[in-house]
Amino acid sequence: PNGSRVYAADGSGNLYAFDAYTGAIWWTFSAGGQALASPSIGPDGTIYLLGGGLAHAIADRGTWAELLWSKNFDSIADQYLDPVPRPEPQPPLYPISKGNSIISVTPNNLYIAANLGYEIYLPVYKKYFFVPKMTVMVVLNPGNGSEVTHLVLRDTCDGVLTMGSDGSIYITHGSTARSIAYYALNPY
């Protein structure tokens, strides 16, 4: 909030605090996996970041970072999606969530778009891919990360949730890939 720091996240899940004047790194925080968006800063200076499948609240303590809380949304995925059986000997696909937007901050709430779906292993690429089935907007208490509410959105969303000055919430859609995967699994 005082302009002396710049925060940035990388694809490996590291959050960096840079000195805004010299560019020196004050500290690094590992989010435990790929950071999915730029960090957001709350009015009290709390840093919010999506990384490693979790939403994190982080305090800048000068020369180090303190994790205040972390939250995953898999319990929401469990509410809406059932495990998908597969032929033996493969285990079923279990629902998971992936927060996938910049965390939008207001004085009283945090807003996050979270895709709910399944991770599927594709041997040709030798890696897992997340396939969304639906998206929810999750509203969190910024102080402790507890869920205030969530709302099912019509389509998958890789965009940003933006709050209007009148309290309206604007939801952008920023990824064709997620929508293609969504409609491949959810034809209308």
Short mmCIF file of C-alpha atoms in Angstrom, two decimals:
data_model
loop_
_atom_site.label_atom_id
_atom_site.label_comp_id
_atom_site.label_asym_id
_atom_site.label_seq_id
_atom_site.Cartn_x
_atom_site.Cartn_y
_atom_site.Cartn_z
CA PRO A 1 0.00 0.00 0.00
CA ASN A 2 2.86 2.47 0.51
CA GLY A 3 4.35 1.86 -2.95
CA SER A 4 7.71 0.57 -1.73
CA ARG A 5 7.13 -3.01 -2.96
CA VAL A 6 6.27 -4.70 -6.22
CA TYR A 7 4.91 -8.25 -6.12
CA ALA A 8 5.09 -10.76 -8.97
CA ALA A 9 4.48 -14.48 -9.32
CA ASP A 10 6.13 -16.92 -11.71
CA GLY A 11 5.00 -20.11 -13.44
CA SER A 12 6.71 -22.24 -10.80
CA GLY A 13 4.52 -20.87 -8.01
CA ASN A 14 6.96 -18.43 -6.47
CA LEU A 15 5.81 -15.04 -5.24
CA TYR A 16 8.52 -12.36 -5.16
CA ALA A 17 8.63 -9.11 -3.22
CA PHE A 18 10.82 -6.58 -5.03
CA ASP A 19 12.04 -3.23 -3.79
CA ALA A 20 10.14 -0.78 -6.01
CA TYR A 21 13.15 1.56 -6.25
CA THR A 22 16.15 -0.77 -6.60
CA GLY A 23 14.60 -3.97 -7.97
CA ALA A 24 16.26 -6.01 -5.19
CA ILE A 25 14.37 -9.09 -4.04
CA TRP A 26 13.30 -8.81 -0.40
CA TRP A 27 11.82 -12.29 -0.13
CA THR A 28 10.39 -15.24 -2.05
CA PHE A 29 7.34 -17.29 -1.05
CA SER A 30 6.55 -20.70 -2.58
CA ALA A 31 2.84 -21.25 -3.29
CA GLY A 32 3.47 -24.97 -3.76
CA GLY A 33 2.68 -25.08 -7.46
CA GLN A 34 2.06 -23.00 -10.54
CA ALA A 35 0.80 -19.49 -9.81
CA LEU A 36 -2.29 -19.04 -11.95
CA ALA A 37 -2.58 -15.27 -11.92
CA SER A 38 -0.93 -12.09 -10.74
CA PRO A 39 -1.12 -11.38 -7.02
CA SER A 40 -3.75 -9.01 -5.64
CA ILE A 41 -3.23 -6.60 -2.75
CA GLY A 42 -5.88 -5.94 -0.10
CA PRO A 43 -6.50 -2.53 1.48
CA ASP A 44 -4.54 -3.65 4.57
CA GLY A 45 -1.55 -4.79 2.47
CA THR A 46 -2.40 -8.51 2.54
CA ILE A 47 -1.23 -10.24 -0.64
CA TYR A 48 -3.61 -12.75 -2.23
CA LEU A 49 -2.38 -15.36 -4.70
CA LEU A 50 -3.72 -18.45 -6.46
CA GLY A 51 -1.08 -21.15 -6.65
CA GLY A 52 -0.72 -24.88 -6.23
CA GLY A 53 -4.50 -25.31 -6.39
CA LEU A 54 -5.01 -23.01 -3.39
CA ALA A 55 -5.91 -19.43 -2.63
CA HIS A 56 -3.29 -17.96 -0.28
CA ALA A 57 -3.29 -14.89 1.98
CA ILE A 58 0.25 -13.69 2.65
CA ALA A 59 1.59 -10.91 4.85
CA ASP A 60 4.73 -8.98 3.92
CA ARG A 61 6.83 -8.89 7.11
CA GLY A 62 9.68 -6.85 5.68
CA THR A 63 12.38 -9.40 4.94
CA TRP A 64 10.09 -12.45 4.93
CA ALA A 65 6.57 -13.55 4.02
CA GLU A 66 4.05 -15.02 6.47
CA LEU A 67 1.31 -17.36 5.26
CA LEU A 68 -1.91 -16.23 6.94
CA TRP A 69 -4.21 -18.87 5.45
CA SER A 70 -4.73 -21.15 2.44
CA LYS A 71 -7.99 -22.41 1.00
CA ASN A 72 -8.87 -25.02 -1.62
CA PHE A 73 -12.26 -25.44 -3.25
CA ASP A 74 -12.38 -29.22 -3.71
CA SER A 75 -15.28 -29.48 -1.25
CA ILE A 76 -17.32 -27.30 -3.61
CA ALA A 77 -16.39 -29.59 -6.52
CA ASP A 78 -17.60 -32.54 -4.42
CA GLN A 79 -21.00 -30.83 -3.99
CA TYR A 80 -21.64 -30.62 -7.73
CA LEU A 81 -19.66 -33.37 -9.44
CA ASP A 82 -19.65 -37.13 -8.91
CA PRO A 83 -16.62 -39.38 -9.33
CA VAL A 84 -16.45 -40.76 -12.86
CA PRO A 85 -15.95 -44.53 -13.04
CA ARG A 86 -13.43 -45.83 -15.57
CA PRO A 87 -12.60 -49.31 -16.88
CA GLU A 88 -10.47 -51.46 -14.57
CA PRO A 89 -7.69 -51.19 -13.48
CA GLN A 90 -7.93 -47.39 -13.73
CA PRO A 91 -9.18 -45.58 -10.63
CA PRO A 92 -12.22 -43.30 -10.92
CA LEU A 93 -11.76 -39.63 -11.74
CA TYR A 94 -12.47 -37.55 -8.64
CA PRO A 95 -13.71 -33.97 -8.87
CA ILE A 96 -11.23 -31.21 -8.10
CA SER A 97 -11.17 -27.44 -8.36
CA LYS A 98 -8.77 -24.97 -9.91
CA GLY A 99 -8.94 -21.31 -9.00
CA ASN A 100 -8.18 -19.56 -12.23
CA SER A 101 -8.44 -15.82 -12.02
CA ILE A 102 -6.90 -12.87 -10.35
CA ILE A 103 -8.39 -12.67 -6.87
CA SER A 104 -10.69 -9.63 -6.87
CA VAL A 105 -10.51 -7.74 -3.60
CA THR A 106 -13.11 -5.51 -1.95
CA PRO A 107 -12.96 -4.19 1.63
CA ASN A 108 -15.27 -6.98 2.86
CA ASN A 109 -14.81 -9.92 0.47
CA LEU A 110 -12.55 -11.75 -1.95
CA TYR A 111 -14.00 -13.02 -5.25
CA ILE A 112 -12.49 -15.97 -7.10
CA ALA A 113 -13.55 -17.86 -10.22
CA ALA A 114 -12.96 -21.57 -9.59
CA ASN A 115 -13.34 -24.19 -12.29
CA LEU A 116 -14.66 -27.56 -11.13
CA GLY A 117 -13.73 -30.63 -13.12
CA TYR A 118 -11.35 -33.54 -13.44
CA GLU A 119 -7.66 -34.08 -14.14
CA ILE A 120 -7.08 -36.53 -16.95
CA TYR A 121 -3.72 -38.11 -17.75
CA LEU A 122 -2.83 -38.03 -21.44
CA PRO A 123 -0.02 -40.53 -22.09
CA VAL A 124 0.94 -38.94 -25.40
CA TYR A 125 1.91 -35.76 -23.51
CA LYS A 126 3.00 -37.60 -20.34
CA LYS A 127 1.12 -35.16 -18.16
CA TYR A 128 -2.21 -34.39 -16.54
CA PHE A 129 -4.66 -31.92 -18.01
CA PHE A 130 -7.51 -30.29 -16.16
CA VAL A 131 -10.87 -30.55 -17.91
CA PRO A 132 -13.51 -28.21 -16.47
CA LYS A 133 -17.15 -29.15 -16.16
CA MET A 134 -18.42 -25.98 -14.52
CA THR A 135 -17.32 -22.76 -12.83
CA VAL A 136 -18.34 -21.17 -9.56
CA MET A 137 -17.69 -17.71 -8.22
CA VAL A 138 -16.44 -18.20 -4.67
CA VAL A 139 -16.72 -15.38 -2.13
CA LEU A 140 -14.29 -15.56 0.79
CA ASN A 141 -13.79 -13.65 4.02
CA PRO A 142 -10.40 -11.93 3.56
CA GLY A 143 -9.53 -12.22 7.24
CA ASN A 144 -9.65 -16.00 7.59
CA GLY A 145 -10.38 -17.47 4.14
CA SER A 146 -13.74 -18.91 5.17
CA GLU A 147 -16.34 -19.27 2.44
CA VAL A 148 -19.08 -16.65 2.54
CA THR A 149 -20.98 -18.11 -0.41
CA HIS A 150 -20.55 -19.39 -3.93
CA LEU A 151 -22.56 -19.03 -7.12
CA VAL A 152 -22.62 -21.38 -10.11
CA LEU A 153 -21.75 -19.57 -13.34
CA ARG A 154 -23.23 -20.47 -16.71
CA ASP A 155 -19.96 -21.15 -18.51
CA THR A 156 -16.37 -21.87 -17.59
CA CYS A 157 -14.38 -18.74 -16.88
CA ASP A 158 -10.67 -18.03 -17.12
CA GLY A 159 -11.22 -14.32 -16.90
CA VAL A 160 -11.44 -11.76 -14.16
CA LEU A 161 -14.21 -10.94 -11.74
CA THR A 162 -14.54 -7.17 -11.57
CA MET A 163 -16.56 -5.24 -9.02
CA GLY A 164 -18.42 -2.13 -10.14
CA SER A 165 -18.72 0.92 -7.89
CA ASP A 166 -22.44 0.15 -7.54
CA GLY A 167 -21.74 -3.40 -6.31
CA SER A 168 -22.34 -5.07 -9.68
CA ILE A 169 -20.09 -8.01 -10.49
CA TYR A 170 -18.75 -8.30 -14.03
CA ILE A 171 -17.44 -11.67 -15.19
CA THR A 172 -15.15 -11.81 -18.20
CA HIS A 173 -14.25 -14.88 -20.18
CA GLY A 174 -10.63 -15.10 -21.15
CA SER A 175 -9.87 -18.55 -22.48
CA THR A 176 -11.04 -20.33 -25.55
CA ALA A 177 -9.30 -23.54 -24.48
CA ARG A 178 -11.38 -23.93 -21.32
CA SER A 179 -14.59 -23.24 -23.24
CA ILE A 180 -13.67 -25.79 -25.91
CA ALA A 181 -13.00 -28.42 -23.24
CA TYR A 182 -16.21 -27.44 -21.44
CA TYR A 183 -18.44 -27.77 -24.50
CA ALA A 184 -16.73 -30.99 -25.60
CA LEU A 185 -17.84 -32.54 -22.30
CA ASN A 186 -21.11 -30.58 -21.93
CA PRO A 187 -22.76 -30.39 -25.36
CA TYR A 188 -26.04 -28.45 -25.51
#
